[in-house]
mmCIF file of C-alpha atoms in Angstrom:
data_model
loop_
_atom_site.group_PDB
_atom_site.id
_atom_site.type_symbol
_atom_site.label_atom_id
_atom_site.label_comp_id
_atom_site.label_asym_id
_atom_site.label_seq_id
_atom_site.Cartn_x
_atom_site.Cartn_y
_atom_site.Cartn_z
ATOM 1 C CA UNK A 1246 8.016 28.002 11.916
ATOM 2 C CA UNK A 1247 8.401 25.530 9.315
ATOM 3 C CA UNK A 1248 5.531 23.089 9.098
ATOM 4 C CA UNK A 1249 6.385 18.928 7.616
ATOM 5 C CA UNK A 1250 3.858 16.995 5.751
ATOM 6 C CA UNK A 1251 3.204 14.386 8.279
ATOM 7 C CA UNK A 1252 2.090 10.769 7.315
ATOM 8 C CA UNK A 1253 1.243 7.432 9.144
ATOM 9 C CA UNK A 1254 1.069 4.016 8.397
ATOM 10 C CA UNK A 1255 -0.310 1.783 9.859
ATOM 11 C CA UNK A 1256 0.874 -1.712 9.365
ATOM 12 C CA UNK A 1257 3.047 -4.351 10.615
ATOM 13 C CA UNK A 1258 6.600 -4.736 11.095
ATOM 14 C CA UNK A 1259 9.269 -6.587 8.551
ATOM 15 C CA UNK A 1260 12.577 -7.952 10.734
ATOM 16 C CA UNK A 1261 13.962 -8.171 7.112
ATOM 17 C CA UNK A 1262 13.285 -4.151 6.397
ATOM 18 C CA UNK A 1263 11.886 -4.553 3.115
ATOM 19 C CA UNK A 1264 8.415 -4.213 3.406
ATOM 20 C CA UNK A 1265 5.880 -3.245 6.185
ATOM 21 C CA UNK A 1266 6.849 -0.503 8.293
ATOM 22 C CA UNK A 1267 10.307 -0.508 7.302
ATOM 23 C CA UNK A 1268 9.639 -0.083 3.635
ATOM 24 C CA UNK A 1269 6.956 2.872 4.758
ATOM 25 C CA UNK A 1270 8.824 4.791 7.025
ATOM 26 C CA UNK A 1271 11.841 4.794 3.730
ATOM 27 C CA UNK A 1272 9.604 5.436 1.155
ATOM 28 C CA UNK A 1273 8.318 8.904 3.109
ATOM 29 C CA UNK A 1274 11.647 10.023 4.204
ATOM 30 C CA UNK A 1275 12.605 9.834 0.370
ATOM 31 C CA UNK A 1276 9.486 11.393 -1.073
ATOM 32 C CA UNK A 1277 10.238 14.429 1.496
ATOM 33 C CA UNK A 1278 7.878 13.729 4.271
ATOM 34 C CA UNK A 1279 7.651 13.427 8.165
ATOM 35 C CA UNK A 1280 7.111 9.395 8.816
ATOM 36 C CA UNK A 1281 4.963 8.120 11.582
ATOM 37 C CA UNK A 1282 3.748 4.325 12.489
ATOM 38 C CA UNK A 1283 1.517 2.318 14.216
ATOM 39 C CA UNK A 1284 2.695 -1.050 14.267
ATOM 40 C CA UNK A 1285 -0.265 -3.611 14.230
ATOM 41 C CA UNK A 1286 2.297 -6.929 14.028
ATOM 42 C CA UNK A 1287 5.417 -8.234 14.344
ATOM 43 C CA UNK A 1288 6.621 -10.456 11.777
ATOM 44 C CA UNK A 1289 10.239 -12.900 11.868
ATOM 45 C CA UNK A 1290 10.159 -12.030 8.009
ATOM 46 C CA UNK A 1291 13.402 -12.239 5.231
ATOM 47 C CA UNK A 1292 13.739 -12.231 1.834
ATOM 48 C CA UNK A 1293 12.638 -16.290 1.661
ATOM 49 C CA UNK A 1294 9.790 -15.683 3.848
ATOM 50 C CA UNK A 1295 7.267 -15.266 6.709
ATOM 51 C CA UNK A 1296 8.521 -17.662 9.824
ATOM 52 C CA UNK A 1297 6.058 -15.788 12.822
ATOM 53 C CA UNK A 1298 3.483 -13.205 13.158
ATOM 54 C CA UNK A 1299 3.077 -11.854 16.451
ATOM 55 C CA UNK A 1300 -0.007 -9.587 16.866
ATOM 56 C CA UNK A 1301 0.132 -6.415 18.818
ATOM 57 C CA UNK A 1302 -2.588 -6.427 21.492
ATOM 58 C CA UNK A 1303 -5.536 -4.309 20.520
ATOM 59 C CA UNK A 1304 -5.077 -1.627 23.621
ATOM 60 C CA UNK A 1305 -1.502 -0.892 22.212
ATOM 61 C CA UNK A 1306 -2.924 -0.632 19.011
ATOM 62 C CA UNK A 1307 -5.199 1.978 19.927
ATOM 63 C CA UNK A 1308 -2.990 3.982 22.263
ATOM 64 C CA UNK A 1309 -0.671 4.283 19.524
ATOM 65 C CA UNK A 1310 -3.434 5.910 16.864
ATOM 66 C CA UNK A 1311 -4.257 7.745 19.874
ATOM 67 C CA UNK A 1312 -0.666 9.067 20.788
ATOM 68 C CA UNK A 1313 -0.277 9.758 17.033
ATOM 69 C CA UNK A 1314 -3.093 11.582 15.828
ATOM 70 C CA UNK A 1315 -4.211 12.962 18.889
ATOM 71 C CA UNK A 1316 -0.703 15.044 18.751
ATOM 72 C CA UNK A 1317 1.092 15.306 16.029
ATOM 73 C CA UNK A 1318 -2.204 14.141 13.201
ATOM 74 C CA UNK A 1319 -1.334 13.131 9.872
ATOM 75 C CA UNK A 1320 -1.858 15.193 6.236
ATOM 76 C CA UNK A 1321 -2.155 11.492 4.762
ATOM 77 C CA UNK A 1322 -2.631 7.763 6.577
ATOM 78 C CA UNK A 1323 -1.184 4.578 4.724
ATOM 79 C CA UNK A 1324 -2.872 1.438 5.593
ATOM 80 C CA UNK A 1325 -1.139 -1.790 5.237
ATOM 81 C CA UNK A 1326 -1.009 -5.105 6.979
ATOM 82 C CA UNK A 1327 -3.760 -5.262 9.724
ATOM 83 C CA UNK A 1328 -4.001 -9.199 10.095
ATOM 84 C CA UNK A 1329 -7.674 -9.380 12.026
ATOM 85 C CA UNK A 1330 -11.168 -8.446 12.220
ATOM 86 C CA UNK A 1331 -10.588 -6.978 15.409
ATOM 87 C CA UNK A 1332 -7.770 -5.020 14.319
ATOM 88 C CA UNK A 1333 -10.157 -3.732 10.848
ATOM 89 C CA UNK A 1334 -12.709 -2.420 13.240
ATOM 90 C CA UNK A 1335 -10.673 -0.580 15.584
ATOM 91 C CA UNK A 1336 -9.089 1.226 13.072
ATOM 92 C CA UNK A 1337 -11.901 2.397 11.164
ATOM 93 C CA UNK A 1338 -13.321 3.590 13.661
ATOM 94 C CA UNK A 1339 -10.213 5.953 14.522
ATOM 95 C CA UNK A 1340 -10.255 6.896 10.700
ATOM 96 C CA UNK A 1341 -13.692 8.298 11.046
ATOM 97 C CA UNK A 1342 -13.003 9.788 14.955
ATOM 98 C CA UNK A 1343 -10.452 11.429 13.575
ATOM 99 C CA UNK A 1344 -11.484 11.865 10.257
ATOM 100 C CA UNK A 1345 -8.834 11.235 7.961
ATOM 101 C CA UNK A 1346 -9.141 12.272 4.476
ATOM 102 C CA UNK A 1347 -6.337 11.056 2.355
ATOM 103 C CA UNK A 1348 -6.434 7.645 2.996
ATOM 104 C CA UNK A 1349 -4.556 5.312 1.475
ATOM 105 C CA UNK A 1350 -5.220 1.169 2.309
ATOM 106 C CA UNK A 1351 -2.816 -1.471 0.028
ATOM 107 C CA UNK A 1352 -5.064 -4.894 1.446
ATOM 108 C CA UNK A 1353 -2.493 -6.580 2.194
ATOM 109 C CA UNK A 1354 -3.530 -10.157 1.960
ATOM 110 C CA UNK A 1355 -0.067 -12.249 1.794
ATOM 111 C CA UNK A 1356 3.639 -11.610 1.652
ATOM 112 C CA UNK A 1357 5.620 -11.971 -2.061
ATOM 113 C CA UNK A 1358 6.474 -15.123 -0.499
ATOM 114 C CA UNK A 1359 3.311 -16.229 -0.520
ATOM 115 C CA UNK A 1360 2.578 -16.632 3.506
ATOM 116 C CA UNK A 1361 -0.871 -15.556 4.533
ATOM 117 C CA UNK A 1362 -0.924 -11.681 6.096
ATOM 118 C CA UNK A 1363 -4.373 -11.661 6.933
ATOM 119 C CA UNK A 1364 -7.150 -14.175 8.351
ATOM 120 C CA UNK A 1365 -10.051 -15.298 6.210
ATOM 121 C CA UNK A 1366 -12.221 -14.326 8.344
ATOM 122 C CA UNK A 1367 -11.200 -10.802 8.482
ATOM 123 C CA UNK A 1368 -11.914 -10.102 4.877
ATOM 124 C CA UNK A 1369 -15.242 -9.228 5.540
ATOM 125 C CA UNK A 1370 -14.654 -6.924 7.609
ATOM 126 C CA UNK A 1371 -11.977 -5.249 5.247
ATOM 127 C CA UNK A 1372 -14.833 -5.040 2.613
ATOM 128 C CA UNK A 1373 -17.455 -3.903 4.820
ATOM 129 C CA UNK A 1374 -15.796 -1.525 7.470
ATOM 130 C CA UNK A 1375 -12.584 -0.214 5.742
ATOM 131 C CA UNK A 1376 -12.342 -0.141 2.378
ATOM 132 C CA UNK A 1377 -15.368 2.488 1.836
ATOM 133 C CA UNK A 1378 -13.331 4.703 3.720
ATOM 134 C CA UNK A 1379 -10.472 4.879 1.075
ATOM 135 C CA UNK A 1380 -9.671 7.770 -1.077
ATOM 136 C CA UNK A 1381 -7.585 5.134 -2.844
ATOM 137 C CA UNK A 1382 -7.156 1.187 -2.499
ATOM 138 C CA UNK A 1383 -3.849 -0.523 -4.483
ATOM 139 C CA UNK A 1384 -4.713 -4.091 -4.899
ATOM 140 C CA UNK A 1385 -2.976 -6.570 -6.884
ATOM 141 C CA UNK A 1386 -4.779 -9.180 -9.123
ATOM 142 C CA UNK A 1387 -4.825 -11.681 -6.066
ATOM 143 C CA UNK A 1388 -6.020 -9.347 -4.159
ATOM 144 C CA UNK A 1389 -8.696 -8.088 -6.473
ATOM 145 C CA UNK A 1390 -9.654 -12.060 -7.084
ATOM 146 C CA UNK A 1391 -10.085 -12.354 -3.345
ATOM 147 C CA UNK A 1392 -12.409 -9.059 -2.847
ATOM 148 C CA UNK A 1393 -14.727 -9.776 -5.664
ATOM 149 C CA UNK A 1394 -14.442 -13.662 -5.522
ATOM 150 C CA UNK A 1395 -13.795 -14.381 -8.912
ATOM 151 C CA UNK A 1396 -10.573 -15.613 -10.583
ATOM 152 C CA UNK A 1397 -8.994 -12.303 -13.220
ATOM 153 C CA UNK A 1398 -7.294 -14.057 -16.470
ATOM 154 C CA UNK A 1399 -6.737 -10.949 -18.769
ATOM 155 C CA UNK A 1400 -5.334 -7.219 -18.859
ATOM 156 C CA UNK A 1401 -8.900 -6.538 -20.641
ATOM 157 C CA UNK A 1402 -10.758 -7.666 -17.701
ATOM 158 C CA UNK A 1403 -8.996 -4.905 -15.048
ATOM 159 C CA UNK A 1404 -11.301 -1.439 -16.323
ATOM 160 C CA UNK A 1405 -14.134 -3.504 -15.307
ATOM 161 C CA UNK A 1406 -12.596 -5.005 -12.007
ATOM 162 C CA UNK A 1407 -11.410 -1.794 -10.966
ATOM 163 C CA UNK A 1408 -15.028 -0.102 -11.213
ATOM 164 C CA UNK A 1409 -16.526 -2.929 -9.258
ATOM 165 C CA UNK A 1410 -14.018 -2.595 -6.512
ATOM 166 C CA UNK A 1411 -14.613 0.948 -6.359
ATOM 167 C CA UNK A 1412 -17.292 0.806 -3.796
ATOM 168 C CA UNK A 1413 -20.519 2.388 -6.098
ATOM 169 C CA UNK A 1414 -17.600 4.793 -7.331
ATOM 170 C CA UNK A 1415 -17.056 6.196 -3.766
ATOM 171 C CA UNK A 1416 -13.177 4.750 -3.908
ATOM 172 C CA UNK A 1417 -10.838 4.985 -6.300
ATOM 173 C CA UNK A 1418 -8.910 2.221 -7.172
ATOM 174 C CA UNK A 1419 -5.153 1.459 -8.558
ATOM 175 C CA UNK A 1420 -5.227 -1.969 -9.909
ATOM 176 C CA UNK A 1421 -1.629 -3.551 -9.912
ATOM 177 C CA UNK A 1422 -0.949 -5.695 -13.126
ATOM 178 C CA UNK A 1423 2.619 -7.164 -12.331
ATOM 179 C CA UNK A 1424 0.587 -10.708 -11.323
ATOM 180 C CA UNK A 1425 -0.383 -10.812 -14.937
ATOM 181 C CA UNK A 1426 2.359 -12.603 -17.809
ATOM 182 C CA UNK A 1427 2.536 -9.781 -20.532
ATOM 183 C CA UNK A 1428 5.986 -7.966 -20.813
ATOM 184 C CA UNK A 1429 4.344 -4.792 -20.945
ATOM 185 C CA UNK A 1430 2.631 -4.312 -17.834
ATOM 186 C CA UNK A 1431 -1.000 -1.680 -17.856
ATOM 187 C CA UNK A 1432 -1.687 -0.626 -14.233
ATOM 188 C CA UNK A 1433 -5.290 0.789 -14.552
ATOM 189 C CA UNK A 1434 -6.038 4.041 -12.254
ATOM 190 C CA UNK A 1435 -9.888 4.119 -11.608
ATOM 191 C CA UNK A 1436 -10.551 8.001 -10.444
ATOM 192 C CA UNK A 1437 -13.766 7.849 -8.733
ATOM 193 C CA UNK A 1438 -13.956 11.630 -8.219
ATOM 194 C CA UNK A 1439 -13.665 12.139 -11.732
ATOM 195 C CA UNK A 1440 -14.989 8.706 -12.929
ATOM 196 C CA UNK A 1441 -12.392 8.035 -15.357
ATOM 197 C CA UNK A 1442 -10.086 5.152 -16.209
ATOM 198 C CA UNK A 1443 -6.595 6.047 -16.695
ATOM 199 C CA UNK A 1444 -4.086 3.601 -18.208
ATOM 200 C CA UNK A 1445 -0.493 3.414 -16.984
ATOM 201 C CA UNK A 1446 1.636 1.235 -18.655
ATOM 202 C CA UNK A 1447 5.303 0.184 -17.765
ATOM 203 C CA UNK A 1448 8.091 -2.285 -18.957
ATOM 204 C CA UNK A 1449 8.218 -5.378 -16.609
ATOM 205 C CA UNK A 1450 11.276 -5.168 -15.072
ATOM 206 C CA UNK A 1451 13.762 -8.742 -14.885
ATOM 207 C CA UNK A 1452 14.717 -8.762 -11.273
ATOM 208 C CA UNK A 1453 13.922 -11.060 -7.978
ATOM 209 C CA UNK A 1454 14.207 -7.883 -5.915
ATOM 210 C CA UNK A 1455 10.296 -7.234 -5.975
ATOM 211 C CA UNK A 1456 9.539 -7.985 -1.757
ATOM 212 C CA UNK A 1457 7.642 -4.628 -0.224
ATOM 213 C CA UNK A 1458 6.432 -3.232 -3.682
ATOM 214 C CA UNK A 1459 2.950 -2.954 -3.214
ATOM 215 C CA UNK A 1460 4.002 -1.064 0.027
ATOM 216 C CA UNK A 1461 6.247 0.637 -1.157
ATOM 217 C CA UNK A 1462 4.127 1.764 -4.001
ATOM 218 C CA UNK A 1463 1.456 2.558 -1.972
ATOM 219 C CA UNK A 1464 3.515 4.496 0.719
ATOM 220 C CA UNK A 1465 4.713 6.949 -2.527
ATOM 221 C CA UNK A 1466 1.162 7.623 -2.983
ATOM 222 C CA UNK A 1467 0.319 8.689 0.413
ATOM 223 C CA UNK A 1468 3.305 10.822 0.807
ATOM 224 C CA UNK A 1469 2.666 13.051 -2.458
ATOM 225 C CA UNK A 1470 -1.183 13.274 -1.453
ATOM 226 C CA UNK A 1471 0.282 14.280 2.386
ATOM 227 C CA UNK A 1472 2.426 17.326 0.323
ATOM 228 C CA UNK A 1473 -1.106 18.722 -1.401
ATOM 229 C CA UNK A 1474 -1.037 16.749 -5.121
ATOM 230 C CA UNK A 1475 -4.309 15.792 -6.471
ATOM 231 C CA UNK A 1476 -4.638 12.126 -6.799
ATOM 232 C CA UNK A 1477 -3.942 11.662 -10.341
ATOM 233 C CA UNK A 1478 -0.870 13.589 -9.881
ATOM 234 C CA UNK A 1479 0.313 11.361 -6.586
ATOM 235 C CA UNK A 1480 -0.677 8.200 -8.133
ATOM 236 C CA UNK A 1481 1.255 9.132 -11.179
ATOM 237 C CA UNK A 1482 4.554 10.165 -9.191
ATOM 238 C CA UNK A 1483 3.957 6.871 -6.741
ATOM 239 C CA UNK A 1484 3.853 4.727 -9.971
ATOM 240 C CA UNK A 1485 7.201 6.628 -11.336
ATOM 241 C CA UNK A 1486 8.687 6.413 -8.024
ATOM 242 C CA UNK A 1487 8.104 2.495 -7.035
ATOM 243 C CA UNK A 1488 9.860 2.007 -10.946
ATOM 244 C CA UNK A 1489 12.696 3.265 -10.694
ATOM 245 C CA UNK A 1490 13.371 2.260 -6.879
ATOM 246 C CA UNK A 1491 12.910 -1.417 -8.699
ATOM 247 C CA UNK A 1492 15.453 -0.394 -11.505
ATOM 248 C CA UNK A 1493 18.084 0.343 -8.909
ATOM 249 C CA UNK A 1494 17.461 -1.823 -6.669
ATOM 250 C CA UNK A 1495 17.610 -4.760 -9.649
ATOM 251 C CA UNK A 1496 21.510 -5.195 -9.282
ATOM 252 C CA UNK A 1497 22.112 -5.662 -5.537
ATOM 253 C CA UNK A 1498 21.348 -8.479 -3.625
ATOM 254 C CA UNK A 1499 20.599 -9.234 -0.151
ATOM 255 C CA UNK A 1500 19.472 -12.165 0.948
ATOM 256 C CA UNK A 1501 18.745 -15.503 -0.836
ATOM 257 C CA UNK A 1502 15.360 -14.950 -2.040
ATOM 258 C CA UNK A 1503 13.304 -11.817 -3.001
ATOM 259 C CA UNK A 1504 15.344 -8.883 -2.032
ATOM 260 C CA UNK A 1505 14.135 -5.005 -1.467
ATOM 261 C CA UNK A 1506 13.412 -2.007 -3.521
ATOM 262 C CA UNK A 1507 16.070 0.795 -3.242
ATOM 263 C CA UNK A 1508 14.219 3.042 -1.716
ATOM 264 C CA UNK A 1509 16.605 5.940 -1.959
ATOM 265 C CA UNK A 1510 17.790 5.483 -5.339
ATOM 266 C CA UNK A 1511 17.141 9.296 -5.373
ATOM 267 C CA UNK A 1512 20.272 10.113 -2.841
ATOM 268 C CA UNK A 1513 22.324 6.694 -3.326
ATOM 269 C CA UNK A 1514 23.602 3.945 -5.113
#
């Protein structure tokens, strides 16, 4: 029998289907995996914005990791939008029960929009609990800000941000430049098993359809890791993939604000 490379995120859910769940169910069915989720909140969510977050109740929360992994496991686990403290510490405690491997956490912090995804309070707890748990976290330069608590100006500054975040070189870290001004956009790849820096530069793409690219992204990465690619190589392929799924997606619109990625820009256009 045929076996799929299985994945899971775990994150909330997008009404508008461009980011969250939505986005990381899409982005596994077109990198040629076997989607799974655990949905930790509801959000009334379009391109213009976050109007409600409902959380999921933590029992539900943890019968679904159970139902999941318990069964059917997973060859790689996305993390995404987890919204509380409560919520952090439940799941890292099934990563390590079940003792996940390729893990893959975007910390999800707030929307394109700007709307807030995740308490204050719960920060801590993402630093302290799940973060060291990471084979990989994708942060933007917000989020970097916010987990080192310091403001980031300058493309120079992100080798050295992307060590610090890299938990005494126990995580590796993908540092997002796209918040930064430059045309030419330099994504730096900490590898913490190798300890190396790897630039990755791209051309900053003119579009508004940006919404669900850091999950998208992130989602990619997890997918190739789930098929058996080393890091470099899936972080390499989620970086090529998440570019051109903006280049195609750059010409439609939905909406009235930030519209999606096209996720299957590989099968349709």
């Amino acid at each position: 029998m045929k076996k799929y490379n299985t994945t899971l995120t775990i994150a909330g859910s997008d009404s508008g289907g461009g980011a969250g769940i939505q986005a990381d169910l899409k982005t596994f069915s077109a990198c040629g995996c076997y989607g799974m989720s655990v949905i930790t909140a509801i959000t009334a969510q379009n391109t213009q914005g976050v109007s409600d977050i409902y959380p999921v109740q933590i029992s539900t929360i943890d019968k679904q990791l159970d139902a999941v992994l318990s069964d059917i496991g997973a060859d790689a686990v996305k993390i995404g939008m987890l919204h509380s403290s409560e919520v952090i510490n439940l799941v890292a405690e099934k990563i390590k029960e079940y003792n996940i491997k390729n893990l893959v956490i975007d910390p999800v912090m707030a929307a394109t929009s700007g709307d807030k995804l995740l308490q204050d309070e719960a920060i801590a707890a993402l630093k302290n609990e799940l973060l060291p748990l990471a084979a990989i976290i994708t942060p933007n330069i917000p989020e970097a800000s916010i987990l080192l608590g310091r403001e980031i100006h300058s493309q120079l500054d992100l080798p050295e941000v992307a060590k610090q975040l890299s938990f005494n070189q126990n995580v590796s870290v993908l540092l997002k430049a796209g918040h930064l001004t430059e045309d030419e956009l330099v994504d730096v790849f900490y590898d913490a098993e190798k300890e190396e820096i790897i630039r990755l530069p791209s051309h900053r793409i003119k579009t508004l359809n940006t919404h669900g690219t850091g999950c998208t992204l992130s989602s990619a990465i997890a997918a190739h890791l789930s098929k058996g690619k080393n890091l470099q190589t899936a972080v390499k392929q989620g970086k090529e993939y998440i570019d051109q799924a903006i280049k195609a997606g750059r010409d439609y619109q939905i909406g009235h604000g930030h519209g999606p990625v096209h996720h299957f820009h590989n099968w349709w256009n």
